[in-house]
Coordinates of C-alpha atoms and ligand atoms in Angstrom, one line a residue:
X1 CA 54.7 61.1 3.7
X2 CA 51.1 62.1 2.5
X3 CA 51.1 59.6 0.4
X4 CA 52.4 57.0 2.5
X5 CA 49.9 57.8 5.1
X6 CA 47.0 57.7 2.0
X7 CA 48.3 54.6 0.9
X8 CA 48.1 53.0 4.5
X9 CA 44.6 54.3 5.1
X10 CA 43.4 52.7 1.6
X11 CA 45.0 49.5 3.1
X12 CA 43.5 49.5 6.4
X13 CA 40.0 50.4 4.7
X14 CA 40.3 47.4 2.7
X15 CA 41.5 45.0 5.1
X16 CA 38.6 46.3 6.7
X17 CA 36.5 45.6 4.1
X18 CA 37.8 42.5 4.1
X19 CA 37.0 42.0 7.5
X20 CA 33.6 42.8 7.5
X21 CA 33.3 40.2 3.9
X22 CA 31.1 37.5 4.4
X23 CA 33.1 34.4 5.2
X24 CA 29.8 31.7 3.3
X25 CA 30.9 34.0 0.5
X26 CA 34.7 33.4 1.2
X27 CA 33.6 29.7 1.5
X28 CA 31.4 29.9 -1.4
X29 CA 34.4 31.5 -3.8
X30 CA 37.0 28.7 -2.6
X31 CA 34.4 25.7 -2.9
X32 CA 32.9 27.2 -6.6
X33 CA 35.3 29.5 -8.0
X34 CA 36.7 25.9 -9.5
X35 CA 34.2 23.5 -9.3
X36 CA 32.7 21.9 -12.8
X37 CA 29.1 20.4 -11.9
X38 CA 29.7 17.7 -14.2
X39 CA 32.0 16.0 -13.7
X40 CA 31.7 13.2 -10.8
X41 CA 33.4 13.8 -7.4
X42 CA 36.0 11.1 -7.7
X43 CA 39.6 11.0 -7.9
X44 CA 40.0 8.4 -10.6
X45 CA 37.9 7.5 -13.2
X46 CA 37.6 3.9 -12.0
X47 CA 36.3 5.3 -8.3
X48 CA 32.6 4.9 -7.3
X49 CA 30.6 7.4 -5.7
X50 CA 28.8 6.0 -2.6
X51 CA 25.5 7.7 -2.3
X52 CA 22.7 7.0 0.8
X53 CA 19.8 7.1 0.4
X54 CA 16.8 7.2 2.8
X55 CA 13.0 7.9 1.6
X56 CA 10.5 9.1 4.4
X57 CA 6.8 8.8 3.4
X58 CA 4.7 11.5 4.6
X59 CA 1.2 10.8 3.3
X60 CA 0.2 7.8 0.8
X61 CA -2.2 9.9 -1.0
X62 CA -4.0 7.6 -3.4
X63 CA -4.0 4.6 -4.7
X64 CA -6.6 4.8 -8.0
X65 CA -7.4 1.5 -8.5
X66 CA -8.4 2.9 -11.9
X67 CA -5.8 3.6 -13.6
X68 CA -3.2 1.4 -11.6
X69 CA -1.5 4.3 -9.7
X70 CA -0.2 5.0 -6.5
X71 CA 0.1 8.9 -5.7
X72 CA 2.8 9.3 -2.8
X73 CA 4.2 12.1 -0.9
X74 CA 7.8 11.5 0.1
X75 CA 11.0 13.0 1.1
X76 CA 14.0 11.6 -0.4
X77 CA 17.3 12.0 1.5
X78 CA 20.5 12.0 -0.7
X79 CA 23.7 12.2 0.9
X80 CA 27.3 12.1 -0.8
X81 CA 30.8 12.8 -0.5
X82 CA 32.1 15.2 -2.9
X83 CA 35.8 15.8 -2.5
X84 CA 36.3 18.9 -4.7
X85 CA 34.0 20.8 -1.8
X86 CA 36.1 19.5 1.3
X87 CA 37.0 22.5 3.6
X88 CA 37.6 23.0 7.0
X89 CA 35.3 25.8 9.4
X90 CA 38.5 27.0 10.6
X91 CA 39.1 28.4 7.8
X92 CA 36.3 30.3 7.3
X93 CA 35.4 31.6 11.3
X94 CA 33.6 28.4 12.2
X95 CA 31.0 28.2 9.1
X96 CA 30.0 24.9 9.3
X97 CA 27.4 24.2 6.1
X98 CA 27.0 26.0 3.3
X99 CA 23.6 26.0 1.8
X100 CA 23.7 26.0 -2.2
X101 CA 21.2 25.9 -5.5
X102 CA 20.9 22.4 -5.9
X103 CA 22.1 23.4 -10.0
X104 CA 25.3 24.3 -8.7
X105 CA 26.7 20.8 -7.8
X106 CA 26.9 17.7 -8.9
X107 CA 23.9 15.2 -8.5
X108 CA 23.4 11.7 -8.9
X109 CA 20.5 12.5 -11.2
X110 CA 18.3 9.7 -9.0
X111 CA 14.6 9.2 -10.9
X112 CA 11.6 7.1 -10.0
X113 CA 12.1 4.4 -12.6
X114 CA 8.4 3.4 -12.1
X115 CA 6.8 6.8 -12.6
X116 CA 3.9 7.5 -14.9
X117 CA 3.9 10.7 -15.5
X118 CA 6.3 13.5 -16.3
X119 CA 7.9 14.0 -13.5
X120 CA 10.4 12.1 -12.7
X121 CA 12.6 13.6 -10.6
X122 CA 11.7 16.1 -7.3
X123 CA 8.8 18.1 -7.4
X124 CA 11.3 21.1 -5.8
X125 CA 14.7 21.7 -6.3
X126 CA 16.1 22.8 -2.7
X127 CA 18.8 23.7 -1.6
X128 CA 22.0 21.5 -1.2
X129 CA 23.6 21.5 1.8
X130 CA 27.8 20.9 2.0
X131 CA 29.0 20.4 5.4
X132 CA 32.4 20.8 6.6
X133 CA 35.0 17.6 4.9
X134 CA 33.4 17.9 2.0
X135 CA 29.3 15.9 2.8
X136 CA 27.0 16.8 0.8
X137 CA 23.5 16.3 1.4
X138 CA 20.0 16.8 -0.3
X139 CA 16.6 16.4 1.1
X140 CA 13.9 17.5 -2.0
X141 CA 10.4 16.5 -1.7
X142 CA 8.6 14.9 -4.5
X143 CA 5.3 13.9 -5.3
X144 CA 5.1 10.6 -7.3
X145 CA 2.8 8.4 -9.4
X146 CA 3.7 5.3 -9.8
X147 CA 2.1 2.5 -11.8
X148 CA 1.4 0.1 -9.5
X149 CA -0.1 -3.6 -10.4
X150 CA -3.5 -3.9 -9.0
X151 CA -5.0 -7.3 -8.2
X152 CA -8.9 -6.7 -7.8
X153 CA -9.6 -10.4 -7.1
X154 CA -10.6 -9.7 -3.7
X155 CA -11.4 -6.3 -3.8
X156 CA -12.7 -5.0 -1.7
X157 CA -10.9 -7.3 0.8
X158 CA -7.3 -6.9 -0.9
X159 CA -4.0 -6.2 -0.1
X160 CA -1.6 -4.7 -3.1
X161 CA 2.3 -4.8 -3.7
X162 CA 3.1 -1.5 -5.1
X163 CA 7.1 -0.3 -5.0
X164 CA 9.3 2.5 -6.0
X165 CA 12.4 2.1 -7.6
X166 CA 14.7 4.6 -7.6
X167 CA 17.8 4.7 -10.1
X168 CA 20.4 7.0 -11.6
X169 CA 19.1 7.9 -14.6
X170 CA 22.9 8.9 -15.9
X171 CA 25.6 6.8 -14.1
X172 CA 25.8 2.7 -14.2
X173 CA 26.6 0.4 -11.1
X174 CA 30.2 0.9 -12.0
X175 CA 30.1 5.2 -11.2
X176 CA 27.7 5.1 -8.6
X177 CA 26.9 2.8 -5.7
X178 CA 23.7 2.7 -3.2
X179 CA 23.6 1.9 0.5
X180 CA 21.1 2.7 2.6
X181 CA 21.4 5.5 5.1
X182 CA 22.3 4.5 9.0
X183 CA 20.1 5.9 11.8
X184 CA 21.6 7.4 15.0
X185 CA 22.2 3.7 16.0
X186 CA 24.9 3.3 12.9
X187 CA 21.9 0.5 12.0
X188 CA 21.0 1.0 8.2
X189 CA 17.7 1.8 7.4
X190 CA 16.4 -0.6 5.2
X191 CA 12.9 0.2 4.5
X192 CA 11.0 3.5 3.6
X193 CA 11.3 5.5 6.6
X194 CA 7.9 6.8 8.3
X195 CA 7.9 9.3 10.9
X196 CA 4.7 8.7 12.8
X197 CA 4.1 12.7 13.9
X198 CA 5.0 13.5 10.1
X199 CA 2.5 11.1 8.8
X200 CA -0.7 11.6 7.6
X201 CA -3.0 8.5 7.6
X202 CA -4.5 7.4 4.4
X203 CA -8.5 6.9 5.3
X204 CA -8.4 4.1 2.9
X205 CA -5.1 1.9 3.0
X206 CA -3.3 1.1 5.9
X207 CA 0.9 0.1 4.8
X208 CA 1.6 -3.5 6.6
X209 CA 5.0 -3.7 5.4
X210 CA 7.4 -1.7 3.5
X211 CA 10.9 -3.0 3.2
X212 CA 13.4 -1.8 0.8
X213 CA 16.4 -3.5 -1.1
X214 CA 19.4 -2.9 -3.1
X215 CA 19.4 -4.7 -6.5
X216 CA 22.3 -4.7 -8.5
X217 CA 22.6 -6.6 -12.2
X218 CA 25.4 -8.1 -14.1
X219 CA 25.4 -7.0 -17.7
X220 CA 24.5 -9.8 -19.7
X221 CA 27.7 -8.9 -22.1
X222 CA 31.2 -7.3 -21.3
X223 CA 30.3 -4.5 -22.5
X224 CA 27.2 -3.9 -21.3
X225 CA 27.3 -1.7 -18.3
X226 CA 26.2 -3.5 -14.6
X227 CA 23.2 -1.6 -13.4
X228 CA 22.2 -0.8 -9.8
X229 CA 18.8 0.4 -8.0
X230 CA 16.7 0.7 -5.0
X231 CA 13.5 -0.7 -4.6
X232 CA 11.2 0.0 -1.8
X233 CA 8.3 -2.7 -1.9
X234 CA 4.9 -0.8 -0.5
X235 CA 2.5 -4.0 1.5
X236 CA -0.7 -2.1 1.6
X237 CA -3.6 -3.6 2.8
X238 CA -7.7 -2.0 2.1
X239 CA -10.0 -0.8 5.0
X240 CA -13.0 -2.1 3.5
X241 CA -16.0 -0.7 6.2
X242 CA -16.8 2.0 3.9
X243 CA -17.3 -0.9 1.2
X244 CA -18.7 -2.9 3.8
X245 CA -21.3 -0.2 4.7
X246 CA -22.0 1.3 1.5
X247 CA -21.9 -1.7 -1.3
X248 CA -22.1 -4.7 0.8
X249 CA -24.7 -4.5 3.4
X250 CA -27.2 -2.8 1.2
X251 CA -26.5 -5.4 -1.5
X252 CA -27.0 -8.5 0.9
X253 CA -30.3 -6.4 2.1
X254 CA -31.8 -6.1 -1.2
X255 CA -31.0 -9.7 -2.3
X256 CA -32.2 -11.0 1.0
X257 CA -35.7 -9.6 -0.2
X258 CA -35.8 -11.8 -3.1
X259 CA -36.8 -14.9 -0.8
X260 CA -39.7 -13.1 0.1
X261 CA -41.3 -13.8 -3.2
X262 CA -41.9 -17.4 -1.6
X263 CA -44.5 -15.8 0.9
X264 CA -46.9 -14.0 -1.8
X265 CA -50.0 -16.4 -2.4
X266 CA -50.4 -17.7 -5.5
X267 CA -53.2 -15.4 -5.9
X268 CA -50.7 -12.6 -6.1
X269 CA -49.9 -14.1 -9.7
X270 CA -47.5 -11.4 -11.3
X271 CA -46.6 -9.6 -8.3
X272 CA -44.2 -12.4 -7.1
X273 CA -42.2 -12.1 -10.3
X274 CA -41.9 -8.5 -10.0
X275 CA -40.6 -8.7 -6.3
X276 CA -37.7 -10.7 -8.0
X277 CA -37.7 -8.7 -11.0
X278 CA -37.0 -5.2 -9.3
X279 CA -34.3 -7.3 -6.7
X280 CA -32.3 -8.2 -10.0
X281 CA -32.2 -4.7 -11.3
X282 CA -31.2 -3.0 -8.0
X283 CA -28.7 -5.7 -8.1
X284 CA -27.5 -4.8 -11.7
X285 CA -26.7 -1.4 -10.4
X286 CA -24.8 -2.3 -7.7
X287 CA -22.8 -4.1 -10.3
X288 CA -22.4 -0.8 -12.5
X289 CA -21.3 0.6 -9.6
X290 CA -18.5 -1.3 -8.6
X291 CA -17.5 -1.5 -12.3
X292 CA -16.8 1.9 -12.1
X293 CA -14.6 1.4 -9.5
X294 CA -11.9 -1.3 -10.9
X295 CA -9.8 -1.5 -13.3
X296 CA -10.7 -3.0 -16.7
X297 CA -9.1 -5.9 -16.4
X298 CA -10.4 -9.4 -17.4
X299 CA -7.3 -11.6 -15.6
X300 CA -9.7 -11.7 -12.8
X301 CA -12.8 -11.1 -10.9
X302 CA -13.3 -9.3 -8.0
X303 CA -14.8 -10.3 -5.3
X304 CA -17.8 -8.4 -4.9
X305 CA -18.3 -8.7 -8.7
X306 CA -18.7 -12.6 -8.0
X307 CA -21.3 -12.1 -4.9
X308 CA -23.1 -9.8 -7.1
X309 CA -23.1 -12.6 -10.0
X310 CA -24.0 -15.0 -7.8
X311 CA -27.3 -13.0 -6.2
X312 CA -28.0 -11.8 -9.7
X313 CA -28.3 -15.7 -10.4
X314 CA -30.2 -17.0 -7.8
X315 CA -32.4 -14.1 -8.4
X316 CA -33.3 -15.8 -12.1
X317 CA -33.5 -18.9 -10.7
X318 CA -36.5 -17.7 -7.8
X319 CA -38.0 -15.9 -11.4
X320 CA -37.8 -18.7 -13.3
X321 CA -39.2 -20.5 -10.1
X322 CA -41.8 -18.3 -9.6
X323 CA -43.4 -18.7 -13.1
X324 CA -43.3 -22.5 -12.9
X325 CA -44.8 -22.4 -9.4
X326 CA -47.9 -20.1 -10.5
X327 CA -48.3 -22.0 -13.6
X328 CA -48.9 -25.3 -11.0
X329 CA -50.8 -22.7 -8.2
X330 CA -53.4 -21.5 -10.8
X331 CA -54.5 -25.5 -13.3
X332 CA -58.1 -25.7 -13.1
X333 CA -59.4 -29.5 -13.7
X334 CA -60.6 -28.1 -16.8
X335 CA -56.6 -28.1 -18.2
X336 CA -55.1 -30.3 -16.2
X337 CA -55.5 -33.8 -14.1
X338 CA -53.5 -34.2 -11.4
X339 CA -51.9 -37.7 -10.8
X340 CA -52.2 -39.7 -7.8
X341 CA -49.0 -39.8 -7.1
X342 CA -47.9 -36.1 -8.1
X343 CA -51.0 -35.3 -5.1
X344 CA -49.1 -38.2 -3.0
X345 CA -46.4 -36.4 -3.2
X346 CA -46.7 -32.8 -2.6
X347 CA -50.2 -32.7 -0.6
X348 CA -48.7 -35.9 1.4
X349 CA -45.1 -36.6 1.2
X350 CA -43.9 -33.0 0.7
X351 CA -45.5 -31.1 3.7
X352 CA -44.5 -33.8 6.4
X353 CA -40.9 -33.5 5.2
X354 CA -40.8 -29.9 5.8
X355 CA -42.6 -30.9 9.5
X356 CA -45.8 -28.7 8.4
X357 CA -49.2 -30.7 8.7
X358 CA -51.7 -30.5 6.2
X359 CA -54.8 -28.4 6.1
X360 CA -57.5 -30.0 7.9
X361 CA -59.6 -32.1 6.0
X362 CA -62.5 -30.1 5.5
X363 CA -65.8 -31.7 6.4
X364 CA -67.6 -32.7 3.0
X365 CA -71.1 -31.6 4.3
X366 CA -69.8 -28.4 5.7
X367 CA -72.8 -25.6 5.0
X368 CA -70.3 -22.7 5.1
X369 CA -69.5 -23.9 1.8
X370 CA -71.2 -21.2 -0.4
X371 CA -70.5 -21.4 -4.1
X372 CA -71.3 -18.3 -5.7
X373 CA -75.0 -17.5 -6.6
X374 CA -74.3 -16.4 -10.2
X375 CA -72.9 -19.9 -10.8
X376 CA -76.4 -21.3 -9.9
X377 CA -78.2 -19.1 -11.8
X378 CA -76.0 -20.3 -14.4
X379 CA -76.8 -23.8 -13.9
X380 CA -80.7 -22.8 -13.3
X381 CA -80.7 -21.5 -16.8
X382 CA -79.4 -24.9 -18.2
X383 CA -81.8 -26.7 -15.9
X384 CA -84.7 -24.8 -17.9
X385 CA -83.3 -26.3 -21.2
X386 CA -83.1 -30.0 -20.0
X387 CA -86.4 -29.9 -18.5
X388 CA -88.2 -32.7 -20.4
X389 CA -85.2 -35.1 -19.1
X390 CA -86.6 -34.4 -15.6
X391 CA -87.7 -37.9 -15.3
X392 CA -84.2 -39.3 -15.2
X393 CA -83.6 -36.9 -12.5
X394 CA -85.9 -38.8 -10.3
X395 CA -84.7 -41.5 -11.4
X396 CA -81.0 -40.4 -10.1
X397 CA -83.1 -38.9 -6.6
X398 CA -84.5 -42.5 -5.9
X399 CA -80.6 -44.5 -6.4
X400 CA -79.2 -41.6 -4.3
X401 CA -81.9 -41.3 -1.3
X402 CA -82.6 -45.0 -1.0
X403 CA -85.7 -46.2 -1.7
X404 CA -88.2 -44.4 0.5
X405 CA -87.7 -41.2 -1.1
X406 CA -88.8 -42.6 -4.5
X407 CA -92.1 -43.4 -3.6
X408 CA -92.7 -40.4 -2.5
X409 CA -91.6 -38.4 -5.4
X410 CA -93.2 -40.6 -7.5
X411 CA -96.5 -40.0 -5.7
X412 CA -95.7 -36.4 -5.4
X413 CA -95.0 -35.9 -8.7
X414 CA -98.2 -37.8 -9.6
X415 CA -100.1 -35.6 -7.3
X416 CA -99.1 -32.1 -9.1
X417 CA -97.5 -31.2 -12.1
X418 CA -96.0 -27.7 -10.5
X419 CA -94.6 -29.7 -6.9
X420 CA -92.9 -32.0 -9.7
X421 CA -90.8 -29.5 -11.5
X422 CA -90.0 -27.7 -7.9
X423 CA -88.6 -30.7 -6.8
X424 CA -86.6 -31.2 -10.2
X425 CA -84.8 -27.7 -9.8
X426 CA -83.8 -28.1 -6.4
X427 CA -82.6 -31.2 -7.4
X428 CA -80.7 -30.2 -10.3
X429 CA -79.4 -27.3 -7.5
X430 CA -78.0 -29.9 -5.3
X431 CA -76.2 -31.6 -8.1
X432 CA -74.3 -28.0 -9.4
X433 CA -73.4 -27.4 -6.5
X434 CA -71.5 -30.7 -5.5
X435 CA -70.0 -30.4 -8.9
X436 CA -68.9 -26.9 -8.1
X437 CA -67.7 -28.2 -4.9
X438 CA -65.7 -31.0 -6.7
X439 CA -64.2 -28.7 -8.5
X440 CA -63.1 -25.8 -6.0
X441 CA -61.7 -29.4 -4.2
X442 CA -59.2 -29.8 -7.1
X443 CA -58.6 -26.0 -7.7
X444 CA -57.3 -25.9 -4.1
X445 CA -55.3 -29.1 -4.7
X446 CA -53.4 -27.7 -7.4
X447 CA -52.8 -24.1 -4.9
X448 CA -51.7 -26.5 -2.0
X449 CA -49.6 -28.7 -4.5
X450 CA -48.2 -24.9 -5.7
X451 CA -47.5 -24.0 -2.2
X452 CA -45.6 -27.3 -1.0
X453 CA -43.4 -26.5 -4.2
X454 CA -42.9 -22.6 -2.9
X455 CA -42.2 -24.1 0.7
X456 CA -39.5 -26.5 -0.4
X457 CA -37.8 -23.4 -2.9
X458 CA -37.6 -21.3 0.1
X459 CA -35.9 -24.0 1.9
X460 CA -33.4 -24.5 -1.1
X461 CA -32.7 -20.9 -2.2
X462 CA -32.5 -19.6 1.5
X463 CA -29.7 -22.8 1.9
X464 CA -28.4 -21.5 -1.5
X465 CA -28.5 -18.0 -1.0
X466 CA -26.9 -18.2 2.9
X467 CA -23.9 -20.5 2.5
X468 CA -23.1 -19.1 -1.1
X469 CA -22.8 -15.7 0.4
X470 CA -21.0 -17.1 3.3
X471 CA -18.7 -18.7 1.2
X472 CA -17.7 -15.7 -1.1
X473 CA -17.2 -13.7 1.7
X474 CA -15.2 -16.0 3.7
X475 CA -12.6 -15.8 0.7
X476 CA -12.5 -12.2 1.2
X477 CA -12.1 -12.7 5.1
X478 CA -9.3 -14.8 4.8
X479 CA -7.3 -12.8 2.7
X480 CA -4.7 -11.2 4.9
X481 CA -1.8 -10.6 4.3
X482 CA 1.2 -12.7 4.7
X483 CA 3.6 -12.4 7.3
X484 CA 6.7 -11.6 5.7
X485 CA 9.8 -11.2 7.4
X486 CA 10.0 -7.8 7.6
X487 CA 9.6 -5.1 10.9
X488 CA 5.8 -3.6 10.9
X489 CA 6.4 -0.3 9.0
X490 CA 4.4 1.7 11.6
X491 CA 5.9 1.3 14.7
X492 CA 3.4 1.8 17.2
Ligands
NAG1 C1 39.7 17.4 3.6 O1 41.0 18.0 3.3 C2 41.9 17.8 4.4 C3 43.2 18.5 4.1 O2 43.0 19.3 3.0 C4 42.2 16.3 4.6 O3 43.1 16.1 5.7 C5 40.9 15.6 4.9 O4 41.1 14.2 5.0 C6 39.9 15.9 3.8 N1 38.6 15.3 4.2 C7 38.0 14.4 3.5 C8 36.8 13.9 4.0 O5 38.5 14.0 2.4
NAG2 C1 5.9 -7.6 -4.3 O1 6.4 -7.3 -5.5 C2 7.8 -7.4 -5.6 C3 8.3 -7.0 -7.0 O2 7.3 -6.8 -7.8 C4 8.2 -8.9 -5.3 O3 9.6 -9.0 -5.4 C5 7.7 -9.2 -3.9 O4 8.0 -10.6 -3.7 C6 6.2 -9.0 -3.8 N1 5.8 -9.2 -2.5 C7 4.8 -10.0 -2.1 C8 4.5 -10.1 -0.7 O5 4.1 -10.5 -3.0

């Protein structure tokens, strides 16, 4: 009877136990207790495994331009149907999921094809979740670099085609098959999935478009196997005001200075080489600058590469242009003569064309006129030397004055000796400085024949330098991207 009654307790105390047991680890024994991880969840061997897939973009983290990589941050949902863990949540007091280590089932083993570095798979291995029928469904987050082609031609007004493809790394198109995953509308969701309050905007690219699509390949032979994947095409296009701010508009400053070299008189001599000197080597490190930037690639150029050419050339040119114009600005008579028709042209023809008048003819008798006393001195001292030619002098006085005047030097020089050779050396005065005046005349030719060339420079390198730049930046304007028949991948 003792016994009995013993025997009765120990079986109420264990179906107590076995009431209080926890029924996920009821659930867990009759999923696991006979479940092989590697084998796939099909009946027969000819059966595919449908798996959905839906990848939701949190943050585009980078794109290094670099080294051809796009960094991304996504979530990749993964849901299957894995018969071996059906149940019912009747049978285990209304448990509905089950949440397992994702090393306990089986998984499509699906991998970034794409990727460039070692990981290819999740970045953490979460939890599986297997709902009641037998779903199973996997949402790990991974964090992926992917080579992405870069095209710098119109960098930094450019717009790149990166993707992600996404593959089994283990089965063929034959063992497992994508579709994409339906939304609550039963619509598939065929492009990466962004969830606007999830999202973090990336300060630098904004994503246009980003459809995705389900490729699937014959095998060339019969026996080679037919191969399936997912690729999700990434239409990202640059914000370029912080290129704009920081390369551009200090680049077009500073080559906008070069014309300014035009201005400098030709007295300046060196200086207006060295304004377009120190232009062309601010330029050159702009230039290192943005070759820092992008790739090493020689297929193309990039945009502001080609402006920076471009300036760097007409720089050279308004050098080169400089030194011809001082070496016209600064003849003397004493090197070169200047041709009627070279003064026809730039003291006559030249300076009407660009609508500005000539300097006034300056009046020949003008007493402002000074020529510099050291000059006459100069001339004094030479006067001293030629003094027993004095006579011709006078002779030269009387064809000059007309022909009272010679009279009276004659008689005056008759009269004294001392009033002669007075009147010689303020002759001989006279005749220096009209010969210094000659010259200054000519001098000044040559400056004004320098500055009609510098006027009609500026006119060609400001033409040059305004529709050039114009024209290189248009190309950048109107690089937008296409539309492609695809839903915005924002939705506002
Ligand atoms: C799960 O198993 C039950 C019976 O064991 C069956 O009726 C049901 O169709 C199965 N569910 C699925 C999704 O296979
Ligand atoms: C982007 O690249 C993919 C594959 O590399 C290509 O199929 C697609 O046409 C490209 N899209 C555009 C807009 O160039």
């Amino acid at each position: 009877m003792a016994r009995a009654l013993l025997s009765g307790l120990l079986l109420l105390g264990l179906l107590g136990l076995d009431e209080g047991k926890n029924e996920e680890l009821n659930l867990y024994h009759h999923l696991f207790d006979n479940y092989d991880r590697d084998c796939r969840p099909v009946r027969r061997p000819e059966d595919t495994v449908t798996i959905s897939l839906k990848v939701t973009l949190t943050n585009l983290i980078s794109l290094n331009e670099k080294e051809e990589t796009l960094t991304t941050n996504v979530w990749i949902g993964i849901d299957w149907h894995d018969y071996r863990l059906n149940f019912s949540k009747n049978d285990f007091a209304g448990a509905e999921v089950l949440r397992v280590p994702s090393e306990l089932v089986w998984l499509p083993e699906i991998v970034l094809e794409n990727n460039i570095d070692g990981q290819f798979g999740v970045a953490y291995e979460c939890n599986v979740l297997v709902y009641e029928g037998g779903y199973v469904s996997w949402l790990p987050p991974a964090i992926y670099r992917s080579t992405c082609a870069v095209e710098v031609a119109y960098f930094p007004f450019d717009w790149q085609n990166c993707s992600l493809i996404f593959r089994s790394q283990s089965y063929t198109a034959e063992e497992v098959e994508f579709v994409f995953a339906v939304d609550d509308d039963g619509k598939p969701i065929n492009n990466i999935d962004i969830d606007t309050e999830a999202f973090t905007e990336n300060g630098e690219w904004a994503i246009d478009f980003c459809p995705g699509e389900i490729r699937r390949y014959e095998g060339g032979s019969a026996d080679s196997p037919r191969e399936t994947d997912i690729i999700y095409t990434l239409i990202i296009r640059r914000k370029p005001l912080f290129y704009v701010i920081n390369i551009i508009v200090p680049c077009v400053l500073i080559s906008g200075l070069v014309l300014l070299a035009y201005f400098l008189p030709a007295q300046a001599g060196g200086q207006k080489c060295t304004v377009s000197i120190n232009v062309l080597l601010a330029q050159t490190v702009f230039l290192f600058l943005i070759a820092q930037k992008i790739p090493e690639t020689s297929l193309s150029v990039p945009l502001l590469g080609r402006y920076l050419i471009f300036v760097m050339v007409v720089a050279t040119l308004i050098v080169m242009n400089c030194v011809i114009v001082l070496n016209v600005s600064l003849r003397t008579p004493t090197t070169h003569a200047a041709s009627p028709r070279l003064r026809h042209v730039f003291l006559e023809l030249l300076p009407r064309l660009l609508g500005s008048s000539p300097p006034p003819e300056a009046p020949r008798a003008a007493p402002a006129r000074r020529a510099s006393s050291v000059g006459i001195l100069l001339r004094a001292e030479e006067l001293i030397l030629k003094k027993p030619r004095s006579e011709l002098v006078f002779e030269g006085q009387r064809h000059r004055h007309g022909a009272w005047t010679a009279p009276l030097c004659q008689s005056l020089g008759a009269a004294a000796p001392e009033i002669r050779s007075c009147v010689d050396a303020v002759n001989f005065v006279v005749e220096s400085t009209r010969d210094q005046e000659a010259t200054g005349e000519e001098v000044s030719d040559w400056v004004r024949m320098g500055k009609a060339l510098d006027n009609i420079c500026f006119c060609a390198a400001l033409v040059l330098f305004s529709v050039g730049s114009s024209f290189i930046f248009l190309g950048g304007y109107f690089n937008q991207v296409p539309q492609l028949p695809y839903p915005p991948c924002i939705q506002p």
